[in-house]
Coordinates of C-alpha atoms (C1' of nucleotides) in Angstrom, one line a residue:
Chain A
M948 CA 114.7 -169.1 143.7
S949 CA 110.9 -169.2 144.3
F950 CA 108.1 -167.1 145.7
T951 CA 105.5 -168.2 148.0
Y952 CA 102.1 -166.6 148.7
E953 CA 99.2 -167.4 151.0
Y954 CA 96.7 -167.2 148.2
P955 CA 97.2 -168.1 144.5
R956 CA 97.9 -165.3 142.1
P957 CA 97.3 -165.1 138.3
S958 CA 100.3 -164.4 136.1
L959 CA 100.3 -160.8 134.8
T960 CA 101.5 -160.1 131.3
V961 CA 101.3 -157.2 128.8
D962 CA 100.6 -157.7 125.1
C963 CA 101.0 -155.1 122.4
V964 CA 99.1 -154.5 119.2
V965 CA 101.5 -152.5 117.0
F966 CA 100.0 -150.7 114.1
G967 CA 102.1 -149.4 111.2
W968 CA 101.2 -147.8 107.9
D969 CA 103.2 -148.3 104.8
G970 CA 101.3 -145.8 102.6
L971 CA 98.9 -148.4 101.3
A972 CA 97.8 -150.7 104.0
L973 CA 97.4 -150.8 107.8
K974 CA 100.0 -153.3 109.2
V975 CA 100.2 -155.2 112.4
L976 CA 103.4 -156.5 113.9
L977 CA 103.4 -160.2 114.9
I978 CA 105.9 -162.5 116.3
Q979 CA 106.2 -166.2 115.7
R980 CA 106.1 -168.3 118.9
N981 CA 109.1 -170.6 119.3
E982 CA 107.8 -172.6 122.2
P983 CA 104.6 -174.2 123.4
P984 CA 101.8 -173.5 123.7
F985 CA 100.8 -172.4 120.2
E986 CA 104.4 -173.1 119.0
G987 CA 104.9 -171.9 115.5
Q988 CA 101.8 -169.8 115.5
W989 CA 101.8 -166.0 115.3
A990 CA 101.1 -163.9 118.3
L991 CA 101.2 -160.4 119.6
P992 CA 104.5 -159.3 121.1
G993 CA 104.3 -159.3 124.9
G994 CA 105.5 -160.9 128.1
F995 CA 105.5 -160.9 131.8
V996 CA 105.4 -157.8 133.9
Q997 CA 108.3 -157.4 136.3
M998 CA 107.6 -156.6 139.9
D999 CA 109.2 -153.2 139.8
E1000 CA 108.1 -151.8 136.5
E1001 CA 105.1 -149.8 135.5
L1002 CA 102.7 -151.6 133.1
E1003 CA 103.4 -149.2 130.3
D1004 CA 107.2 -149.6 130.8
A1005 CA 106.7 -153.4 130.6
A1006 CA 105.0 -153.0 127.3
R1007 CA 107.8 -150.9 125.9
R1008 CA 110.4 -153.2 127.3
E1009 CA 108.8 -156.2 125.6
L1010 CA 108.5 -154.4 122.4
T1011 CA 112.2 -153.4 122.4
E1012 CA 113.3 -156.9 123.4
E1013 CA 111.2 -158.8 120.9
T1014 CA 111.1 -156.4 117.9
G1015 CA 113.8 -153.7 118.5
L1016 CA 111.1 -151.0 118.3
G1017 CA 111.7 -147.9 120.4
V1018 CA 109.7 -144.9 121.5
M1019 CA 106.2 -144.5 120.0
Y1020 CA 102.7 -143.7 120.7
L1021 CA 101.4 -146.3 123.2
E1022 CA 98.1 -146.5 125.0
Q1023 CA 96.4 -148.9 127.3
L1024 CA 93.7 -150.8 125.5
F1025 CA 91.9 -153.2 127.7
T1026 CA 92.7 -156.0 130.2
F1027 CA 91.8 -159.5 129.2
G1028 CA 91.4 -162.0 132.0
G1029 CA 89.4 -164.9 130.7
V1030 CA 90.0 -167.9 132.9
A1031 CA 90.8 -170.2 130.0
R1032 CA 92.7 -167.8 127.7
D1033 CA 96.0 -169.5 128.4
P1034 CA 96.3 -173.3 128.6
R1035 CA 99.2 -173.0 131.1
G1036 CA 97.0 -171.4 133.8
R1037 CA 95.4 -168.2 134.7
V1038 CA 97.1 -165.4 132.9
V1039 CA 95.7 -161.9 132.9
T1040 CA 97.1 -159.6 130.3
V1041 CA 97.0 -155.8 130.0
A1042 CA 96.8 -155.1 126.3
Y1043 CA 98.3 -151.9 124.8
Y1044 CA 98.2 -150.6 121.3
A1045 CA 101.0 -148.7 119.6
L1046 CA 101.2 -146.6 116.5
I1047 CA 104.5 -146.1 114.6
D1048 CA 105.7 -144.7 111.4
L1049 CA 106.7 -147.8 109.5
H1050 CA 109.4 -146.1 107.4
R1051 CA 111.4 -145.2 110.5
Y1052 CA 111.5 -148.8 111.6
A1053 CA 111.8 -150.7 108.4
A1054 CA 113.2 -153.9 109.9
P1055 CA 111.7 -154.7 113.2
A1056 CA 113.3 -158.1 113.4
G1057 CA 117.0 -158.1 114.3
A1058 CA 116.9 -157.1 118.0
S1059 CA 119.0 -159.1 120.3
D1060 CA 116.1 -161.1 121.7
A1061 CA 114.1 -160.9 118.5
R1062 CA 112.2 -164.0 117.5
D1063 CA 110.7 -164.0 114.0
A1064 CA 108.8 -160.8 113.7
A1065 CA 106.9 -159.6 110.7
W1066 CA 104.4 -157.1 109.5
F1067 CA 101.1 -158.3 108.3
S1068 CA 98.5 -156.4 106.4
F1069 CA 95.3 -155.8 108.2
P1070 CA 92.9 -157.6 108.1
D1071 CA 94.7 -160.5 106.2
L1072 CA 96.2 -162.1 109.3
P1073 CA 97.1 -165.6 110.1
Q1074 CA 95.4 -167.4 112.9
L1075 CA 96.7 -166.0 116.1
A1076 CA 97.7 -167.7 119.4
F1077 CA 95.7 -167.4 122.6
D1078 CA 92.8 -164.8 122.4
H1079 CA 95.0 -162.5 120.4
D1080 CA 92.6 -162.2 117.5
R1081 CA 90.1 -160.8 119.9
I1082 CA 92.6 -158.4 121.3
L1083 CA 93.4 -157.3 117.8
K1084 CA 89.8 -156.7 117.0
V1085 CA 89.3 -154.5 120.0
A1086 CA 92.5 -152.6 119.2
H1087 CA 91.3 -152.0 115.6
A1088 CA 87.9 -150.8 116.9
R1089 CA 89.7 -148.4 119.3
L1090 CA 91.9 -147.1 116.5
Q1091 CA 88.8 -146.5 114.3
G1092 CA 87.0 -144.8 117.1
K1093 CA 89.8 -142.6 118.3
I1094 CA 91.3 -141.5 115.0
V1095 CA 88.3 -139.3 114.3
Y1096 CA 88.4 -137.2 117.4
Q1097 CA 92.1 -137.3 118.4
P1098 CA 95.0 -136.5 116.1
I1099 CA 96.7 -139.9 116.4
G1100 CA 96.8 -140.6 112.7
F1101 CA 99.9 -138.5 112.4
E1102 CA 101.7 -141.0 114.6
L1103 CA 101.5 -143.4 111.7
L1104 CA 102.8 -141.0 109.1
P1105 CA 106.3 -139.7 108.3
K1106 CA 107.0 -136.4 109.9
K1107 CA 106.5 -134.7 106.5
F1108 CA 103.5 -135.9 104.6
S1109 CA 101.2 -134.9 101.8
F1110 CA 97.5 -134.5 102.0
T1111 CA 97.0 -137.5 99.9
Q1112 CA 99.0 -139.6 102.2
L1113 CA 97.0 -138.3 105.2
Q1114 CA 93.7 -138.9 103.4
N1115 CA 94.6 -142.4 102.3
L1116 CA 95.4 -143.3 105.9
Y1117 CA 92.1 -142.1 107.1
E1118 CA 90.2 -143.8 104.3
T1119 CA 91.9 -147.1 104.9
I1120 CA 91.5 -147.1 108.6
L1121 CA 87.9 -146.1 108.5
G1122 CA 87.0 -148.0 105.4
E1123 CA 85.3 -145.0 104.0
E1124 CA 86.1 -142.4 101.3
F1125 CA 86.2 -138.7 101.7
D1126 CA 85.9 -135.8 99.3
R1127 CA 89.4 -134.4 98.7
R1128 CA 88.4 -130.8 98.9
N1129 CA 86.3 -131.2 102.0
F1130 CA 88.9 -133.3 103.8
R1131 CA 91.5 -130.7 103.1
K1132 CA 89.3 -127.9 104.2
K1133 CA 88.4 -129.6 107.5
M1134 CA 92.0 -130.4 108.3
L1135 CA 93.3 -127.0 107.5
S1136 CA 90.5 -125.3 109.4
M1137 CA 91.8 -126.7 112.6
N1138 CA 95.1 -124.9 112.2
I1139 CA 97.2 -127.7 113.4
L1140 CA 99.3 -128.4 110.3
I1141 CA 102.4 -126.6 109.3
E1142 CA 102.6 -125.9 105.5
L1143 CA 106.2 -126.7 104.5
D1144 CA 108.2 -125.3 101.6
E1145 CA 108.9 -128.8 100.5
Y1146 CA 107.3 -131.0 97.9
E1147 CA 107.0 -134.7 97.2
T1148 CA 108.8 -135.6 94.0
G1149 CA 109.2 -138.6 91.8
G1150 CA 105.7 -139.2 90.6
P1151 CA 104.7 -138.5 87.0
H1152 CA 102.4 -135.7 88.2
R1153 CA 102.4 -132.4 89.9
A1154 CA 104.5 -132.5 93.1
A1155 CA 102.4 -132.5 96.3
R1156 CA 103.2 -130.0 99.0
L1157 CA 104.3 -131.5 102.3
Y1158 CA 102.9 -130.7 105.7
S1159 CA 103.8 -131.6 109.3
F1160 CA 101.6 -131.9 112.4
D1161 CA 102.1 -129.0 114.8
E1162 CA 101.7 -130.8 118.1
A1163 CA 102.6 -127.8 120.3
R1164 CA 100.0 -125.8 118.5
Y1165 CA 97.5 -128.6 118.9
R1166 CA 98.0 -128.8 122.6
A1167 CA 97.6 -125.1 123.0
L1168 CA 94.4 -125.0 120.9
E1169 CA 93.1 -128.0 122.7
I1170 CA 93.1 -126.1 126.0
T1171 CA 91.2 -123.2 124.4
G1172 CA 88.5 -125.6 123.4
L1173 CA 89.5 -126.9 120.0
Q1174 CA 87.7 -130.1 119.1
F1175 CA 89.7 -132.3 116.7
K1176 CA 87.2 -133.9 114.4
I1177 CA 87.1 -135.6 111.1
Chain B
M786 CA 98.0 -173.6 152.5
S787 CA 100.4 -171.7 150.3
F788 CA 101.3 -171.2 146.7
T789 CA 104.8 -171.2 145.2
Y790 CA 105.9 -169.8 141.9
E791 CA 109.2 -169.6 140.1
Y792 CA 108.9 -165.9 139.5
P793 CA 107.2 -163.2 141.8
R794 CA 103.7 -162.2 140.9
P795 CA 101.8 -159.0 141.6
S796 CA 98.5 -159.2 143.4
L797 CA 95.5 -158.7 141.2
T798 CA 92.4 -156.9 142.4
V799 CA 89.3 -155.2 141.0
D800 CA 88.0 -151.9 142.2
C801 CA 84.6 -150.4 141.3
V802 CA 83.4 -146.8 140.9
V803 CA 79.7 -147.0 141.5
F804 CA 77.8 -144.0 140.2
G805 CA 74.3 -143.3 141.4
W806 CA 71.9 -140.5 140.8
D807 CA 69.4 -139.2 143.3
G808 CA 67.6 -136.7 141.1
L809 CA 69.8 -133.8 142.2
A810 CA 73.4 -134.9 142.4
L811 CA 75.7 -137.6 141.0
K812 CA 76.7 -139.9 143.9
V813 CA 79.6 -142.3 144.4
L814 CA 79.5 -145.3 146.6
L815 CA 82.4 -145.6 149.0
I816 CA 83.3 -148.0 151.8
Q817 CA 85.2 -147.2 155.0
R818 CA 88.3 -149.4 155.5
N819 CA 88.4 -151.3 158.7
E820 CA 92.0 -152.4 158.5
P821 CA 95.4 -151.1 157.5
P822 CA 96.6 -149.6 155.4
F823 CA 94.5 -146.5 155.2
E824 CA 92.4 -147.8 158.1
G825 CA 89.3 -145.6 158.7
Q826 CA 89.7 -143.9 155.3
W827 CA 87.1 -144.2 152.5
A828 CA 87.9 -146.2 149.5
L829 CA 86.3 -147.8 146.4
P830 CA 84.7 -151.1 146.9
G831 CA 86.9 -153.9 145.5
G832 CA 89.0 -156.9 146.4
F833 CA 91.1 -159.8 145.1
V834 CA 90.4 -161.7 142.0
Q835 CA 89.8 -165.4 142.5
M836 CA 91.7 -167.8 140.3
D837 CA 88.6 -169.2 138.6
E838 CA 86.5 -166.1 138.0
E839 CA 86.3 -163.7 135.2
L840 CA 87.4 -160.1 136.0
E841 CA 83.9 -158.7 135.6
D842 CA 82.5 -161.4 137.8
A843 CA 85.0 -160.5 140.5
A844 CA 83.9 -156.9 140.3
R845 CA 80.2 -158.0 140.7
R846 CA 81.0 -160.4 143.5
E847 CA 82.9 -157.7 145.5
L848 CA 80.1 -155.3 145.0
T849 CA 77.5 -157.7 146.3
E850 CA 79.7 -158.8 149.2
E851 CA 80.6 -155.3 150.3
T852 CA 77.5 -153.3 149.5
G853 CA 74.7 -155.7 148.6
L854 CA 74.3 -154.3 145.2
G855 CA 73.2 -156.6 142.4
V856 CA 73.0 -156.5 138.6
M857 CA 73.7 -153.2 137.0
Y858 CA 75.6 -151.6 134.1
L859 CA 79.3 -152.5 134.6
E860 CA 82.1 -151.7 132.3
Q861 CA 85.9 -152.0 132.5
L862 CA 87.5 -148.7 133.0
F863 CA 91.3 -148.9 133.1
T864 CA 94.0 -151.0 134.8
F865 CA 96.1 -149.2 137.4
G866 CA 99.4 -150.8 138.1
G867 CA 101.7 -148.2 139.6
V868 CA 104.5 -149.9 141.5
A869 CA 103.9 -147.9 144.7
R870 CA 100.1 -147.6 144.7
D871 CA 99.7 -150.0 147.6
P872 CA 102.1 -149.9 150.5
R873 CA 101.7 -153.7 151.1
G874 CA 103.4 -154.5 147.8
R875 CA 102.8 -154.7 144.1
V876 CA 99.0 -154.7 143.5
V877 CA 97.6 -154.2 140.1
T878 CA 93.9 -153.3 140.0
V879 CA 91.5 -153.6 137.1
A880 CA 89.0 -150.8 137.7
Y881 CA 85.4 -150.9 136.7
Y882 CA 82.7 -148.4 136.8
A883 CA 79.0 -149.1 137.4
L884 CA 75.8 -147.2 137.0
I885 CA 72.7 -147.8 139.0
D886 CA 69.4 -146.3 139.7
L887 CA 69.8 -145.2 143.3
H888 CA 66.1 -145.5 144.1
R889 CA 66.1 -149.2 143.5
Y890 CA 69.0 -149.7 146.0
A891 CA 68.3 -147.2 148.7
A892 CA 70.3 -148.8 151.4
P893 CA 73.6 -150.3 150.0
A894 CA 74.9 -151.0 153.5
G895 CA 73.5 -154.1 155.2
A896 CA 74.9 -157.0 153.1
S897 CA 76.4 -159.8 155.0
D898 CA 80.0 -158.8 154.5
A899 CA 79.1 -155.1 154.4
R900 CA 81.5 -152.7 155.9
D901 CA 80.4 -149.1 156.4
A902 CA 79.2 -148.1 153.0
A903 CA 77.8 -144.7 152.0
W904 CA 76.9 -142.5 149.1
F905 CA 78.8 -139.3 148.6
S906 CA 77.9 -136.5 146.3
F907 CA 80.3 -135.9 143.5
P908 CA 82.6 -134.1 143.6
D909 CA 82.5 -133.4 147.4
L910 CA 84.3 -136.5 148.5
P911 CA 86.6 -137.3 151.4
Q912 CA 90.2 -138.1 150.8
L913 CA 90.4 -141.6 149.4
A914 CA 92.7 -144.5 150.2
F915 CA 95.4 -145.6 147.7
D916 CA 95.2 -144.0 144.3
H917 CA 91.4 -144.2 144.4
D918 CA 90.9 -140.5 143.8
R919 CA 92.8 -140.9 140.5
I920 CA 90.6 -143.9 139.6
L921 CA 87.5 -141.9 140.4
K922 CA 88.7 -139.0 138.2
V923 CA 89.3 -141.3 135.3
A924 CA 85.8 -142.9 135.8
H925 CA 84.1 -139.5 135.9
A926 CA 85.9 -138.4 132.7
R927 CA 84.8 -141.7 131.1
L928 CA 81.2 -141.1 132.2
Q929 CA 81.2 -137.6 130.8
G930 CA 82.7 -138.8 127.6
K931 CA 80.5 -141.7 127.0
I932 CA 77.1 -140.4 128.1
V933 CA 77.0 -138.1 125.0
Y934 CA 77.4 -140.9 122.4
Q935 CA 75.9 -144.0 124.2
P936 CA 72.6 -144.2 125.9
I937 CA 74.0 -145.0 129.3
G938 CA 72.3 -142.2 131.2
F939 CA 69.2 -144.2 131.4
E940 CA 71.0 -146.7 133.7
L941 CA 71.0 -144.0 136.3
L942 CA 67.4 -143.2 136.1
P943 CA 64.2 -145.0 137.3
K944 CA 62.6 -147.1 134.6
K945 CA 60.0 -144.4 134.2
F946 CA 61.3 -140.8 134.1
S947 CA 60.3 -137.4 133.0
F948 CA 62.1 -135.3 130.5
T949 CA 63.1 -132.9 133.2
Q950 CA 64.7 -135.7 135.2
L951 CA 66.6 -136.8 132.1
Q952 CA 67.8 -133.4 131.3
N953 CA 68.9 -132.7 134.9
L954 CA 71.0 -135.8 134.8
Y955 CA 72.8 -134.7 131.6
E956 CA 73.3 -131.2 132.8
T957 CA 74.8 -132.3 136.1
I958 CA 77.1 -134.9 134.6
L959 CA 78.3 -132.6 131.9
G960 CA 78.3 -129.4 133.9
E961 CA 76.5 -127.7 131.1
E962 CA 72.9 -126.4 130.5
F963 CA 70.7 -127.3 127.6
D964 CA 67.7 -125.6 126.0
R965 CA 64.6 -127.6 127.1
R966 CA 63.0 -127.6 123.7
N967 CA 66.1 -128.6 121.8
F968 CA 67.0 -131.3 124.3
R969 CA 63.6 -132.8 124.0
K970 CA 63.7 -132.6 120.2
K971 CA 67.0 -134.3 119.9
M972 CA 66.1 -137.1 122.3
L973 CA 62.7 -137.7 120.7
S974 CA 64.2 -137.6 117.2
M975 CA 66.2 -140.7 117.9
N976 CA 63.1 -142.7 118.5
I977 CA 64.4 -144.7 121.4
L978 CA 61.9 -143.5 124.0
I979 CA 58.5 -144.9 124.8
E980 CA 55.9 -142.3 125.6
L981 CA 53.9 -143.7 128.5
D982 CA 50.4 -142.9 129.5
E983 CA 51.6 -142.1 133.0
Y984 CA 52.4 -138.8 134.6
E985 CA 54.5 -137.6 137.5
T986 CA 52.3 -136.1 140.2
G987 CA 52.8 -134.3 143.5
G988 CA 54.3 -131.0 142.4
P989 CA 52.4 -127.7 142.4
H990 CA 52.5 -127.6 138.7
R991 CA 51.4 -129.4 135.6
A992 CA 52.1 -133.2 135.8
A993 CA 55.1 -134.3 133.6
R994 CA 54.6 -137.2 131.2
L995 CA 56.8 -140.2 131.9
Y996 CA 58.9 -142.0 129.3
S997 CA 61.0 -145.2 129.3
F998 CA 64.0 -146.1 127.4
D999 CA 63.3 -148.7 124.6
E1000 CA 66.5 -150.7 124.7
A1001 CA 65.4 -153.3 122.1
R1002 CA 64.5 -150.5 119.7
Y1003 CA 67.8 -148.8 120.3
R1004 CA 69.7 -152.0 119.6
A1005 CA 67.8 -152.5 116.4
L1006 CA 68.3 -148.9 115.2
E1007 CA 72.0 -149.1 116.2
I1008 CA 72.5 -151.8 113.7
T1009 CA 70.9 -149.8 110.9
G1010 CA 73.3 -147.0 111.7
L1011 CA 71.6 -144.8 114.3
Q1012 CA 74.2 -142.7 116.1
F1013 CA 73.1 -141.8 119.6
K1014 CA 74.3 -138.2 120.2
I1015 CA 73.5 -135.4 122.7
Chain C
dT1042 C1' 101.3 -134.4 74.4
dC1043 C1' 99.5 -137.5 77.5
dA1044 C1' 98.6 -139.5 81.9
dA1045 C1' 98.3 -138.9 86.6
dA1046 C1' 97.6 -136.7 90.7
dA1047 C1' 97.5 -131.8 92.9
dG1048 C1' 95.1 -127.8 93.9
dT1049 C1' 91.2 -124.9 94.5
dG1050 C1' 85.4 -122.2 95.5
dT1051 C1' 80.7 -122.1 95.4
dT1052 C1' 76.1 -123.8 96.2
dT1053 C1' 72.9 -126.6 98.6
dC1054 C1' 71.2 -128.7 102.3
dT1055 C1' 70.8 -130.3 106.8
dG1056 C1' 70.9 -130.0 111.5
dC1057 C1' 71.9 -127.0 115.5
dT1058 C1' 70.8 -122.9 118.0
dA1059 C1' 68.2 -119.3 119.8
dC1060 C1' 64.1 -117.9 121.5
dA1061 C1' 58.7 -116.8 124.1
dC1062 C1' 54.2 -118.0 125.1
dC1063 C1' 50.3 -120.8 126.9
dC1064 C1' 49.0 -124.9 129.9
dA1065 C1' 48.0 -127.7 133.9
dT1066 C1' 48.4 -128.4 138.7
dG1067 C1' 48.6 -127.7 143.9
dC1068 C1' 48.3 -124.6 147.4
Chain D
dG1366 C1' 44.6 -116.5 141.5
dC1367 C1' 49.2 -117.3 141.8
dA1368 C1' 53.4 -119.7 141.6
dT1369 C1' 55.8 -123.4 139.5
dG1370 C1' 57.3 -126.3 136.1
dG1371 C1' 55.3 -128.7 131.6
dG1372 C1' 54.8 -128.5 126.8
dT1373 C1' 55.3 -126.7 122.1
dG1374 C1' 57.2 -124.3 116.8
dT1375 C1' 59.8 -121.4 113.9
dA1376 C1' 63.4 -118.6 111.9
dG1377 C1' 68.3 -117.9 111.3
dC1378 C1' 72.8 -119.6 111.0
dA1379 C1' 76.7 -122.4 110.6
dG1380 C1' 78.9 -126.3 109.2
dA1381 C1' 78.7 -130.5 106.1
dA1382 C1' 78.2 -132.4 101.6
dA1383 C1' 78.2 -132.3 96.8
dC1384 C1' 80.4 -131.1 92.9
dA1385 C1' 84.4 -129.9 88.1
dC1386 C1' 87.9 -127.7 86.1
dT1387 C1' 92.7 -126.1 85.8
dT1388 C1' 97.7 -126.9 87.0
dT1389 C1' 102.0 -129.2 87.3
dT1390 C1' 105.1 -132.9 86.6
dG1391 C1' 107.5 -136.9 84.4
dA1392 C1' 107.7 -140.0 80.8

DNA sequence: TCAAAAGTGTTTCTGCTACACCCATGC
DNA sequence: GCATGGGTGTAGCAGAAACACTTTTGA
């Protein structure tokens, strides 16, 4: 079967930058290519957009097929269409970035269609195929820019988390340290956290209280003019 | 001549939201469609991406062809790929938004390939073809969001402008009023304006001093950590 | 009892906001 | 001389930043 058009058309793909957080470092999910071009090199998960699917659905489908990852925060990043970005011909890719709680998806590899998939610590990454290093750079900049004025950091954390975990996340992503008291004050002042009656245990130190993000509350306050801000 | 592919491919287009400023209102450039679908309706300028041109170049080319407009601030906005957004079939469009000084391009219509083009005051727009009203809404939100932390407002003004002009621009785009003294103070404190020895004349009142935006200075200060902020 | 992280308030400073009067120009 | 917008400074306030000691837990 083949498809004929009066004018030439670029191929259209989606690529996903999947960020995870393991409590210490920001991670990126990469897959190892098993065919040319760039065979054997690491690349962002992605693939061709079907004719009858929305772009975002295509991104989710590719993620599930290649890595077994399911629902998560997903947002369109940028469209990369450089004429020489793929040696096989003109390929325009709509890039997305995703945020997931790494602990809920410990083993991304293993899906039916899964190639070799692995988490890499940012920014210690291998050389990437195509222009994927550039895409990744843009995604990281977006994450840094957005995490300070939208409550997307919680997407990377377990449902229940301590203040230390939350602060470590912010400090790593922004490459900047915060005063513990001020950080806590600012976060709590927005009234979007639920103080749980649960505590983190195990460490040789006082148990930290756990919190969860109150998304419903956030949406409500957002309408009344709350400005999330770190 | 025709082109055959093993798998079907969506069409790829670019569409441009061109914002202008006439001193009183924010304007949007629209063209009237002279063929189906949506014949006779107003739409964003745009068209198909050539196989050998960058996406941004395609956007500039379409703008020149359809409206005669040349160099200007142009930035990728978002990619719209809804499966039913074009009745002719799957068409994915990479939307851009542009900012121009309206006085330098008084008559957009008149280019060789120009269809009927006209400036409309935002937000009093006719019903638009395709999903262009949604694209426009996204573009306006981006403009509102970006103008407060990037010095893009100057792209809409003449090279030489008074503080009143600048403030009117901000007030209209943000739908919010500012204190004259505080606005001036904040702008001047960033050290990115050049105070000219020229004055606006004509009004039955004291002549306003003119300023120009010092882009080189801004770029230099940006590196040293200046944060543009209104 | 020691090591390690959790939890907590106050002071200082900076930057934002609010606000009113005189000046220059054209008619 | 009057109407219109241009130009300017200061005081008060709120939010950010700086900062240190006590508590709890496990080993």
